[in-house]
PDB file of C-alpha atoms in Angstrom:
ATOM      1  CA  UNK A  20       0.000   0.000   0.000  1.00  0.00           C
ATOM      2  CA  UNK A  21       2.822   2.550   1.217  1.00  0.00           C
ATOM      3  CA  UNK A  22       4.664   1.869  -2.771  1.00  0.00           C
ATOM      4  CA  UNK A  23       0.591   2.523  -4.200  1.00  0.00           C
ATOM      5  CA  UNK A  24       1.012   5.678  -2.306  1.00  0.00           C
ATOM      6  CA  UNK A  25       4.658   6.507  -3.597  1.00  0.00           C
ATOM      7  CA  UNK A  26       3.441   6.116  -6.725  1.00  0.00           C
ATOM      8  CA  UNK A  27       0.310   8.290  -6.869  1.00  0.00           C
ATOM      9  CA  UNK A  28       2.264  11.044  -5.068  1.00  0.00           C
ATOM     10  CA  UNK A  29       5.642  10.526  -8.015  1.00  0.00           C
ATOM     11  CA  UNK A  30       2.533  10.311 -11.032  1.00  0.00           C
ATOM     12  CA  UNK A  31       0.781  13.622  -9.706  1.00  0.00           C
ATOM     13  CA  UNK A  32       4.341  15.733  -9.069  1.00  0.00           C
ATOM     14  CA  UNK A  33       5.557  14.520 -12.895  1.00  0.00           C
ATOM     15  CA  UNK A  34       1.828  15.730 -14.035  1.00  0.00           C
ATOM     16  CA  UNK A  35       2.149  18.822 -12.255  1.00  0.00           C
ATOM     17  CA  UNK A  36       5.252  19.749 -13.643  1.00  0.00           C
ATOM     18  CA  UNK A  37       3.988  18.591 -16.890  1.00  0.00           C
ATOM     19  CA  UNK A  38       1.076  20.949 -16.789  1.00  0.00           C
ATOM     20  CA  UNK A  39       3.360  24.318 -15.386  1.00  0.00           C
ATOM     21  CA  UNK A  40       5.312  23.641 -18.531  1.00  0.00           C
ATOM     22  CA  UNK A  41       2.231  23.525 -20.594  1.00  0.00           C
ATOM     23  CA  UNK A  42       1.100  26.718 -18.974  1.00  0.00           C
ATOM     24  CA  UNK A  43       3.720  28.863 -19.982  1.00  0.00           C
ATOM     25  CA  UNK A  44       3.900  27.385 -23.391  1.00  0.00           C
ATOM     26  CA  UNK A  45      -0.013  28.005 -24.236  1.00  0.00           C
ATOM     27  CA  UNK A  46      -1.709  29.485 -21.448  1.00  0.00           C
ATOM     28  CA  UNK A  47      -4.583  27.431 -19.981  1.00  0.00           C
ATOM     29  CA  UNK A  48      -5.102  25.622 -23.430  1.00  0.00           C
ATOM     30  CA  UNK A  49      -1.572  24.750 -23.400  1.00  0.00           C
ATOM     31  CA  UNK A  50      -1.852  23.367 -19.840  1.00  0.00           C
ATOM     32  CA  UNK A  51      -4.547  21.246 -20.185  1.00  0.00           C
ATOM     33  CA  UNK A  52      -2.797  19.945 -23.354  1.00  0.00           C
ATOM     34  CA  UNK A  53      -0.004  19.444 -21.420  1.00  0.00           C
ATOM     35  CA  UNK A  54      -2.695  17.177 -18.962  1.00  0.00           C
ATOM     36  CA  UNK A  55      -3.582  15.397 -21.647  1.00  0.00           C
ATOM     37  CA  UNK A  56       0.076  14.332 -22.600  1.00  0.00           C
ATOM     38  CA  UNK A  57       1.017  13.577 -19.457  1.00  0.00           C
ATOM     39  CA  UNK A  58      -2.136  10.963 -18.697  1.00  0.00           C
ATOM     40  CA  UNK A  59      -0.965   9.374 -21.673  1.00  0.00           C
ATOM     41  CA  UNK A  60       2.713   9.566 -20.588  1.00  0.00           C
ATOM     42  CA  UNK A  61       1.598   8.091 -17.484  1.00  0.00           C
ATOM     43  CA  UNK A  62      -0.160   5.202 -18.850  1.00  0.00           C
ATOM     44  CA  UNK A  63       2.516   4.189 -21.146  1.00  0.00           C
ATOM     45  CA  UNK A  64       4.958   4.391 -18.182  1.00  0.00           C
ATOM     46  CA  UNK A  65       2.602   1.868 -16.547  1.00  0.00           C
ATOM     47  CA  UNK A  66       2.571  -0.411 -19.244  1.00  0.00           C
ATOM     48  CA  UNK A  67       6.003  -0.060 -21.680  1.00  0.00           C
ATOM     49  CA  UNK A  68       8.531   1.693 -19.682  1.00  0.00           C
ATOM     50  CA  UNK A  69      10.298  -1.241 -18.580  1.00  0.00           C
ATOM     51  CA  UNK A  70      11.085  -2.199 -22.121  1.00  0.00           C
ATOM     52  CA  UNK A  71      11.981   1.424 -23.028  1.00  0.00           C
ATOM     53  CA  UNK A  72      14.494   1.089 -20.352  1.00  0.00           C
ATOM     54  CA  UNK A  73      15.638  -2.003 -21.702  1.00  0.00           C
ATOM     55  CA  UNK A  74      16.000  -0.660 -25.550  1.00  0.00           C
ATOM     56  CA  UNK A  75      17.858   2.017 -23.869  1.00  0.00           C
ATOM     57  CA  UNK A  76      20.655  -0.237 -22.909  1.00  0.00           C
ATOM     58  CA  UNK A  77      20.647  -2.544 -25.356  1.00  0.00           C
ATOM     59  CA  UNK A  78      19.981  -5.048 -23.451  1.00  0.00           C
ATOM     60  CA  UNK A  79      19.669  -8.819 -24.804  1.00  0.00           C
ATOM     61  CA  UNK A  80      17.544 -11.591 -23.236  1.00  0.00           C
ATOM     62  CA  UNK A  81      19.136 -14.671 -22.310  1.00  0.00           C
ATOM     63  CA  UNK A  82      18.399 -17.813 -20.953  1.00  0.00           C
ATOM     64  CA  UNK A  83      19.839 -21.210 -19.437  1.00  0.00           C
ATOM     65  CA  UNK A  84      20.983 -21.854 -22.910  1.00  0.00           C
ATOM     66  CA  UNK A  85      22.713 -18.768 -23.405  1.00  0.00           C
ATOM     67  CA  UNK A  86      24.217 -17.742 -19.968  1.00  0.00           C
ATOM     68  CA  UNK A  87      23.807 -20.994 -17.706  1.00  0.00           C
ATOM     69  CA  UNK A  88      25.330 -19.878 -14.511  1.00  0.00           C
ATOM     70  CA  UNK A  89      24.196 -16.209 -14.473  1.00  0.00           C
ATOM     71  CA  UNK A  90      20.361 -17.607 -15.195  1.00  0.00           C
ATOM     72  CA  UNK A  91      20.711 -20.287 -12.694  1.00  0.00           C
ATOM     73  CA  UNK A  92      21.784 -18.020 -10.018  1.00  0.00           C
ATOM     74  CA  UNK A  93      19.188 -15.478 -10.724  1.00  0.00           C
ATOM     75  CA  UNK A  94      16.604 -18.351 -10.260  1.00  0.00           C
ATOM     76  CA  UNK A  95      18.126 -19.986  -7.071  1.00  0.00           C
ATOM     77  CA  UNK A  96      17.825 -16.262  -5.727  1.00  0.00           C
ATOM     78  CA  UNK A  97      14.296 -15.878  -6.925  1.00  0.00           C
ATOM     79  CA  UNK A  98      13.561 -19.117  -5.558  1.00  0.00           C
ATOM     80  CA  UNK A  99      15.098 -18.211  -1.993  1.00  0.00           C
ATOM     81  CA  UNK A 100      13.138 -14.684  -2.079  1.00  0.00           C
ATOM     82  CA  UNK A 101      10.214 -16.732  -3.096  1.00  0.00           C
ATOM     83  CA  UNK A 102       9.300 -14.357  -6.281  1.00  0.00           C
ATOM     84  CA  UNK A 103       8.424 -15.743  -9.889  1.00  0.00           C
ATOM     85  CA  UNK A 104      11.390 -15.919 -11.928  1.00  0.00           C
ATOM     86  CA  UNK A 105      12.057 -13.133 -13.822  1.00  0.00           C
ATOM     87  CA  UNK A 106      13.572 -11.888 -16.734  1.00  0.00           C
ATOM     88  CA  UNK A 107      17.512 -11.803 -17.714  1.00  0.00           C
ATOM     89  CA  UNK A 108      19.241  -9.395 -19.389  1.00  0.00           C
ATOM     90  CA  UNK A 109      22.753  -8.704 -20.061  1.00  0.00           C
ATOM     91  CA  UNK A 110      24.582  -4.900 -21.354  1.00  0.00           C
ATOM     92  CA  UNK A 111      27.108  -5.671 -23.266  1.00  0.00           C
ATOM     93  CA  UNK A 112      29.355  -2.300 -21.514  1.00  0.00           C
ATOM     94  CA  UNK A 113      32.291  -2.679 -19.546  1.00  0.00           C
ATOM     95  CA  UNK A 114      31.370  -0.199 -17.124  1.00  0.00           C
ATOM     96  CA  UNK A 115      29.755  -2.978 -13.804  1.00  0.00           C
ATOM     97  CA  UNK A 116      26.346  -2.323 -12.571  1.00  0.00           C
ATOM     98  CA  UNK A 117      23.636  -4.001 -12.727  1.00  0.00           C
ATOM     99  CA  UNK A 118      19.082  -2.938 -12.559  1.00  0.00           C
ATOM    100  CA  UNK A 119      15.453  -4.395 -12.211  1.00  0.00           C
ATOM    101  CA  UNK A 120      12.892  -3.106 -14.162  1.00  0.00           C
ATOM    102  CA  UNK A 121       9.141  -4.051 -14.488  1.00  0.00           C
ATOM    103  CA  UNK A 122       5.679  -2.868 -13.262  1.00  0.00           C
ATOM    104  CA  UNK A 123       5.449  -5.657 -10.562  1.00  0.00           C
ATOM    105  CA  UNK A 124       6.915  -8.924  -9.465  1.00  0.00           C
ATOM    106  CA  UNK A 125       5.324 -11.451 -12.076  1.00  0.00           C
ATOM    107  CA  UNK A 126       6.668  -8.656 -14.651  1.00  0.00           C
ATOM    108  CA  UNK A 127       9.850  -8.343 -13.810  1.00  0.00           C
ATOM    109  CA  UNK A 128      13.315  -8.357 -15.307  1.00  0.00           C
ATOM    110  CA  UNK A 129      16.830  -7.581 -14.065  1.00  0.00           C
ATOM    111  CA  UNK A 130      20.119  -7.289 -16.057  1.00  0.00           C
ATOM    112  CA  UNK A 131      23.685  -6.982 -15.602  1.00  0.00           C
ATOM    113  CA  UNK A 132      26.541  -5.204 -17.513  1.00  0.00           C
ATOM    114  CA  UNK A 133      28.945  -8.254 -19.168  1.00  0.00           C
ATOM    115  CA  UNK A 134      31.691  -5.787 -16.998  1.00  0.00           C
ATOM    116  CA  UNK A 135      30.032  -6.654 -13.806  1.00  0.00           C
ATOM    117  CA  UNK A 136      30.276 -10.480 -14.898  1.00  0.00           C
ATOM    118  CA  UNK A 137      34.194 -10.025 -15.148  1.00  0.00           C
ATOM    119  CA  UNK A 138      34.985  -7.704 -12.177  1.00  0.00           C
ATOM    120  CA  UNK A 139      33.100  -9.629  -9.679  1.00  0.00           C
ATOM    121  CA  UNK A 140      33.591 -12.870  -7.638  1.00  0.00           C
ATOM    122  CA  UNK A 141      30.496 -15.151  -7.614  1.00  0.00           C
ATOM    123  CA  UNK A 142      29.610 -14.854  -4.525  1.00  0.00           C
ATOM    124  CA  UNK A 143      29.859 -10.429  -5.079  1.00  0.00           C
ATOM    125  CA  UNK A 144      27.919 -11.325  -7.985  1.00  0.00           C
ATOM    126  CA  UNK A 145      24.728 -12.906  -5.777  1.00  0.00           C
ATOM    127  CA  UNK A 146      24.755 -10.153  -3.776  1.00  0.00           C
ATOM    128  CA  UNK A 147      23.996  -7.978  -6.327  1.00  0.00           C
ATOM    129  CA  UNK A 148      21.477  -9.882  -8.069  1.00  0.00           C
ATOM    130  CA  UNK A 149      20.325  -9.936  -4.486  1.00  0.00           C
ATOM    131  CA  UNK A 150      19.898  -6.596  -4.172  1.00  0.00           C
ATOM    132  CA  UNK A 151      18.137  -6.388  -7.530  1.00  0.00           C
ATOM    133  CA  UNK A 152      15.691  -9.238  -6.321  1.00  0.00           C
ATOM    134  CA  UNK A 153      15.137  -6.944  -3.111  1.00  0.00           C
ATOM    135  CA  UNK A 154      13.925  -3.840  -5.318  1.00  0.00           C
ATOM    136  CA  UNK A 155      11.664  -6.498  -7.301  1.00  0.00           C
ATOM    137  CA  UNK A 156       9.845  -7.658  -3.788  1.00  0.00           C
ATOM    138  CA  UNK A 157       9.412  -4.508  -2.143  1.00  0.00           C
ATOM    139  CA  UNK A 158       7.286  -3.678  -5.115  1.00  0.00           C
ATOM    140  CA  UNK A 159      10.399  -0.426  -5.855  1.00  0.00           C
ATOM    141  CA  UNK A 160      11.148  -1.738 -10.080  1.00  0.00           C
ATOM    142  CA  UNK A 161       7.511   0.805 -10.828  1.00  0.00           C
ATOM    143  CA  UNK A 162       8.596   3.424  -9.389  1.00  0.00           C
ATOM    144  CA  UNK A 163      11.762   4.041 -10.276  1.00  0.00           C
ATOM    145  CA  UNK A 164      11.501   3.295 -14.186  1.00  0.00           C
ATOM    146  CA  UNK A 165       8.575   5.362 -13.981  1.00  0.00           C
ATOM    147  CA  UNK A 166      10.196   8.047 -12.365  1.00  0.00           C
ATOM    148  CA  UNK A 167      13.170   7.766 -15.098  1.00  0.00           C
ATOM    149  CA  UNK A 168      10.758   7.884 -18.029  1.00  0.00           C
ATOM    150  CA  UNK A 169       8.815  10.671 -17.007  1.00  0.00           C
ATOM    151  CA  UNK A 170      12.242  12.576 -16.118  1.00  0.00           C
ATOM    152  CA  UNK A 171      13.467  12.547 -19.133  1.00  0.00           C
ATOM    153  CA  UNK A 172      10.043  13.533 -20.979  1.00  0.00           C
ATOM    154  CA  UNK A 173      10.155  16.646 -18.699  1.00  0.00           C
ATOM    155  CA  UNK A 174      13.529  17.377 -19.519  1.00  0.00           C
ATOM    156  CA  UNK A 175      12.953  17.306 -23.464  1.00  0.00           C
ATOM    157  CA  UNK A 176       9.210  19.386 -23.087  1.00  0.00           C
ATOM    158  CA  UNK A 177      11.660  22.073 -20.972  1.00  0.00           C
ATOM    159  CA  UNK A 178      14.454  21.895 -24.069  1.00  0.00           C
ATOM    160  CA  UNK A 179      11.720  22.348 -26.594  1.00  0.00           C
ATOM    161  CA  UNK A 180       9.570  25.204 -24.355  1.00  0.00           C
ATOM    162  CA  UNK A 181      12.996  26.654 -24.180  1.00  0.00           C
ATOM    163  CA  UNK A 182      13.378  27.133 -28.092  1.00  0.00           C
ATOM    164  CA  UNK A 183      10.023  27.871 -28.767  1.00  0.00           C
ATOM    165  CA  UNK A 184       9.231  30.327 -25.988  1.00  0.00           C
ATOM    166  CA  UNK A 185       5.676  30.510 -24.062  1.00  0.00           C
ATOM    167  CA  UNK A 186       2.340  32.143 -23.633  1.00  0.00           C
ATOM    168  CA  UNK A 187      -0.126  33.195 -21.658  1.00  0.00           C
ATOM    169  CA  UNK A 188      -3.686  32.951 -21.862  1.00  0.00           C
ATOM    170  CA  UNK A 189      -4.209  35.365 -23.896  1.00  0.00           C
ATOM    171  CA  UNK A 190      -1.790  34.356 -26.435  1.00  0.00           C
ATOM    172  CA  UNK A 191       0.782  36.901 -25.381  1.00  0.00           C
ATOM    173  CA  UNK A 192       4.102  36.363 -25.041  1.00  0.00           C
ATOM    174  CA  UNK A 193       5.009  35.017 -21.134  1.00  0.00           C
ATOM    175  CA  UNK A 194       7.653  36.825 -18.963  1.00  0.00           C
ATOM    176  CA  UNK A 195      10.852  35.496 -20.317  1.00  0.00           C
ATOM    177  CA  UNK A 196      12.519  35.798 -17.086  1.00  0.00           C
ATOM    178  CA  UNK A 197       9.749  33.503 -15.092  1.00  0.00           C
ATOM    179  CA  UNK A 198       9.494  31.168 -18.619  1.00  0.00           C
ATOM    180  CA  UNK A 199      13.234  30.719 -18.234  1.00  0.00           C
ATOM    181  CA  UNK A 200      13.355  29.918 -14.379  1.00  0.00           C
ATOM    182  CA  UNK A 201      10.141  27.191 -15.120  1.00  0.00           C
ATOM    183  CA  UNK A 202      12.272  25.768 -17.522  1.00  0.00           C
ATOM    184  CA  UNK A 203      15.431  25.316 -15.792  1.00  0.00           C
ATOM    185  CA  UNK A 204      13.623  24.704 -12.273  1.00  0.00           C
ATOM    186  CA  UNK A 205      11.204  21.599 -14.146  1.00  0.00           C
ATOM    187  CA  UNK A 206      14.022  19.231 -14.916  1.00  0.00           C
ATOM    188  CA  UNK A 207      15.772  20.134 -11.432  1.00  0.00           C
ATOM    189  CA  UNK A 208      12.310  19.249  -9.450  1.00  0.00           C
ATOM    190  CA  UNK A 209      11.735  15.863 -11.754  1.00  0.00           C
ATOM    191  CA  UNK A 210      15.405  15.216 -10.269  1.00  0.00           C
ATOM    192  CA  UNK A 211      14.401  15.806  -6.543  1.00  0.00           C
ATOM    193  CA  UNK A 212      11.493  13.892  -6.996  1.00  0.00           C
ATOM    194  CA  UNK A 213      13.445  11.269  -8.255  1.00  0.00           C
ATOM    195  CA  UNK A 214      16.262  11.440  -4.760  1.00  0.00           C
ATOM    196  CA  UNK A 215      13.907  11.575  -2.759  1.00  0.00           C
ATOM    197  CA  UNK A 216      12.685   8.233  -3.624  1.00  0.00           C
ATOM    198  CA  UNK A 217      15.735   6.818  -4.426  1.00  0.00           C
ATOM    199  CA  UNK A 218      18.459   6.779  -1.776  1.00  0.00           C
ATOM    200  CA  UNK A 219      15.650   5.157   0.952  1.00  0.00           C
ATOM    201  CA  UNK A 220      15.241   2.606  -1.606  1.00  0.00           C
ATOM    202  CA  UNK A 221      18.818   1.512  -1.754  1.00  0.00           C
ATOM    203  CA  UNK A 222      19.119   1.388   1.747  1.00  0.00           C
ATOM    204  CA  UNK A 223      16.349  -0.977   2.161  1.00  0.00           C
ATOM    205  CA  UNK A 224      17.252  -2.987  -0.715  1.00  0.00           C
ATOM    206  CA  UNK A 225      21.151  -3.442   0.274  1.00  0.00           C
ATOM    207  CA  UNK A 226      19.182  -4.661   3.821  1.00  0.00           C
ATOM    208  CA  UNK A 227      16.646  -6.873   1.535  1.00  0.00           C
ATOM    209  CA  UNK A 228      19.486  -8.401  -0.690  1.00  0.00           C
ATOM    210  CA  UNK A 229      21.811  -9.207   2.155  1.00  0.00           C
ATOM    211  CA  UNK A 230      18.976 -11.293   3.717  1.00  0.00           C
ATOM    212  CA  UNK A 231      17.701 -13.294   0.264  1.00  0.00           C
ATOM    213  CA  UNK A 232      21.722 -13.694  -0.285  1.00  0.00           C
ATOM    214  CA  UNK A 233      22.706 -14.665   3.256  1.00  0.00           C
ATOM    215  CA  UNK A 234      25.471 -12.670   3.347  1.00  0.00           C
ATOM    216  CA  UNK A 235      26.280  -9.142   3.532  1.00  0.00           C
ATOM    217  CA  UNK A 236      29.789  -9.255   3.362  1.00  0.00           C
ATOM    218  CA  UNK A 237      29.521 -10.246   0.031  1.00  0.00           C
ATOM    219  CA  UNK A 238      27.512  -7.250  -0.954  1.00  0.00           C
ATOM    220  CA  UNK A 239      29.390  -4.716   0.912  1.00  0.00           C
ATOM    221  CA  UNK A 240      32.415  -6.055  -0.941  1.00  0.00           C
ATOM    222  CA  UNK A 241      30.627  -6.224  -4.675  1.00  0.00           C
ATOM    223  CA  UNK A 242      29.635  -2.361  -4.352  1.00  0.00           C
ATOM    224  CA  UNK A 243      33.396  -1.132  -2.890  1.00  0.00           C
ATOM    225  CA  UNK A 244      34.564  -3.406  -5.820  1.00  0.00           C
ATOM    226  CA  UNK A 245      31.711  -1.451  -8.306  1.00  0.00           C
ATOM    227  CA  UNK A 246      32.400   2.054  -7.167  1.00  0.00           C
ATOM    228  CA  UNK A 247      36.940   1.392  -7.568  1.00  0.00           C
ATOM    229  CA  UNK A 248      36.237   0.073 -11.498  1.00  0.00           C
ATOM    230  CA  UNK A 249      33.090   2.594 -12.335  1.00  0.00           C
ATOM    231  CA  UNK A 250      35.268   5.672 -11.786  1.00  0.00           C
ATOM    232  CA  UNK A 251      37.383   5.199 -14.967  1.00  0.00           C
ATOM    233  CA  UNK A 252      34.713   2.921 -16.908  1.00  0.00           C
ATOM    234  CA  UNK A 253      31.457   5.258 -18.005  1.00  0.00           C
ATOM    235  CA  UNK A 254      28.377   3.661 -18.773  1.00  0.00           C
ATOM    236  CA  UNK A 255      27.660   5.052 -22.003  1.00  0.00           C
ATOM    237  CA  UNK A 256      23.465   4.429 -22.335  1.00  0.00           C
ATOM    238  CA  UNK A 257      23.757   6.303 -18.748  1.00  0.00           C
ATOM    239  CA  UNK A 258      25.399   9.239 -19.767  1.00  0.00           C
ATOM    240  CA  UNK A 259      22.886   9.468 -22.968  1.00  0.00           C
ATOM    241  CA  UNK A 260      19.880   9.003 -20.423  1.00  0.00           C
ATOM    242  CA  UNK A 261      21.137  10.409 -16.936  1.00  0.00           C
ATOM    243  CA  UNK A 262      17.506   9.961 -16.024  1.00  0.00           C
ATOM    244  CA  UNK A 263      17.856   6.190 -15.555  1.00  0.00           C
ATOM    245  CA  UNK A 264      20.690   6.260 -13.608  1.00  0.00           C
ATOM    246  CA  UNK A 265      18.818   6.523 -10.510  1.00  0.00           C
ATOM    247  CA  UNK A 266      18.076   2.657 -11.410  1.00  0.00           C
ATOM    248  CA  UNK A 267      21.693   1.436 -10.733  1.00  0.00           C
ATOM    249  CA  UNK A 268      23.129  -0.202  -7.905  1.00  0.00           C
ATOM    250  CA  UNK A 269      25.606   2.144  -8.140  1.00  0.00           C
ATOM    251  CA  UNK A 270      25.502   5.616  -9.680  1.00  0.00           C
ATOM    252  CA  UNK A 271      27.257   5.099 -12.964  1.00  0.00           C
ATOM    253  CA  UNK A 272      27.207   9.062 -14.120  1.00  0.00           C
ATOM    254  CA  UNK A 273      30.695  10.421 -14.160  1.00  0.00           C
ATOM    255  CA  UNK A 274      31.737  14.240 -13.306  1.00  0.00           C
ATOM    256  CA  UNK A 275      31.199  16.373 -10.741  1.00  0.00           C
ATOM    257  CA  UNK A 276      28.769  19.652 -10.453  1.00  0.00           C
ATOM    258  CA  UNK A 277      25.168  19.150 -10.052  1.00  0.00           C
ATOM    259  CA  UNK A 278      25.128  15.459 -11.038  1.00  0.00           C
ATOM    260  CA  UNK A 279      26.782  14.578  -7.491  1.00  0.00           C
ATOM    261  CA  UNK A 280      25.194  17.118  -5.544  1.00  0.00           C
ATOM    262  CA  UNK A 281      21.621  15.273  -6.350  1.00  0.00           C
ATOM    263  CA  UNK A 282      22.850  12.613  -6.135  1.00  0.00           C
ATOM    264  CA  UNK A 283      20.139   9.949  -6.435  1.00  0.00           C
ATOM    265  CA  UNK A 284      22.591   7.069  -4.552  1.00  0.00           C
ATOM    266  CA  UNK A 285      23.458   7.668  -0.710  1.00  0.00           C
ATOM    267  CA  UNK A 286      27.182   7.503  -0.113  1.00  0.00           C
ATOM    268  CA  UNK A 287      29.130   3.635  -0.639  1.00  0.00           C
ATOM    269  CA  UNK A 288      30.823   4.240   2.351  1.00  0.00           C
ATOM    270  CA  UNK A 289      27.407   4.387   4.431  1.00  0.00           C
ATOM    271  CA  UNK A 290      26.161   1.613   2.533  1.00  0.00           C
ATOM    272  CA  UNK A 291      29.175  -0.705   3.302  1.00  0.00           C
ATOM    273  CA  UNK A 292      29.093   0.024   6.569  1.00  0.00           C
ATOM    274  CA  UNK A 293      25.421  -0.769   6.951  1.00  0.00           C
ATOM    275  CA  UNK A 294      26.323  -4.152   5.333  1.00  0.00           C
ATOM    276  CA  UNK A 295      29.106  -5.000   7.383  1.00  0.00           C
ATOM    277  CA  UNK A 296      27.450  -3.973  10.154  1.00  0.00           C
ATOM    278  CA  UNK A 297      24.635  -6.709   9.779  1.00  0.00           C
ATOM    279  CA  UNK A 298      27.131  -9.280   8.913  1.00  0.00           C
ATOM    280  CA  UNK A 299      29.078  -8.997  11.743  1.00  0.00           C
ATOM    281  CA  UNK A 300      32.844 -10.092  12.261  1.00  0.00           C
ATOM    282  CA  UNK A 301      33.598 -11.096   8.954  1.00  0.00           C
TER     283      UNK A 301
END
């Protein structure tokens, strides 16, 4: 019920920014069009947004066939965290990290960079896929690829309000000083709406993972191990769509500036500490 609510609360905040845009593009016409687009936004989010994601990264399916031990794993974790087995992707990028996507558990799907194959142990590796397996059962994969999809569609309506200037109701032509701000400040909020949500939910899923793996040493090790290789290895899809990057078990955006001061991660420090903290004398 509390996710439901998390939900609601993320889909009215993206439609109200959706609709300020629209308001000083077109006035009251342009903010119920604006309404309009985002109800459809937010229905597609519902329903396609997990493959968007997916496309996104070029992610390929594979399956006991294709990439025995990674599948196997992923379904003796499901199995353990007694959720229906979901889908498995790989990212062919060298950059390790790993996401879940989906709209709910029996519509789920999680994939891995082939980099996070390579740089981790096995046992690093199940405490990641752990974690993953954690967002999936708290019922956390709909909110945050919503939340990335509807980020990004604010930040292109801002780009193109920004080029083609607004209006009021009248058809006049808005302030340019508070059409400017709107349009700067929209992208920025979608971001805070997005941290807000986020760095709880990696908390809760590094607490989630370490109990469907059975051991949080492993985990605390895998994400020290992560954050040492992502430094010099972008994640190129991520840098083209810093909007999903909030979906990471690590934040794979590089640079400074803005992009860590919203950070949508808490700190890997905190996190490992957490970890090893629950595991005990290692």
């Amino acid at each position: 019920m509390f996710n439901l609510m998390k939900t609601a609360i993320l889909m009215a905040a993206i439609t109200a920014l959706f609709m300020a845009i629209g308001a000083m593009m077109g006035g009251r016409s342009g903010m119920l069009m604006a309404l309009g687009v985002a109800v459809a936004m937010n229905f597609f989010s519902y329903w396609f947004s997990d493959k968007m994601v997916l496309k996104m990264y070029n992610a390929r399916e594979v399956d006991e066939a294709s990439a025995p031990q990674f599948y196997g794993m992923v379904r003796e974790l499901a199995e353990r965290a007694q959720l229906p087995m979901p889908r498995v992707y790989l990212i062919d990028e060298a950059a390790p990290n790993a996401f879940a996507t989906g709209r709910n558990p029996q519509h789920a799907a999680v994939a891995a960079t082939t980099g996070i194959l390579r740089v981790l142990s096995e046992r690093e590796l199940r405490g990641v896929m752990a974690h993953e397996l954690a967002h999936v059962r708290h019922r956390d994969i709909l909110i945050s690829t919503v939340s990335a999809t509807m980020a990004g569609a604010i930040s292109m309506l801002a780009n193109f309000a920004m080029v083609f200037g607004g209006r009021d109701s009248e058809g006049r032509p808005a302030n340019p000083i508070v059409g400017m701000l709107v349009m700067l400040l929209a992208p920025l909020a979608a971001s805070l709406i997005q941290m807000a949500i986020s760095r709880a939910r990696e908390f809760e899923a590094d607490r989630g993972g370490a109990e469907i793996s059975g051991d949080p040493h492993a985990l605390a090790s895998a994400l020290e191990k992560i954050q040492a290789y992502a430094r010099g290895t972008p994640l190129a899809p991520a840098e083209r769509h810093p909007e999903t990057a909030q979906m990471m078990i690590m934040n794979p955006l590089s640079g400074g500036g803005l992009r860590g001061l919203f950070s949508t991660h808490p700190s890997t420090e905190e996190r490992v500490q957490r970890l090893r903290a629950m595991g005990g004398p290692a």
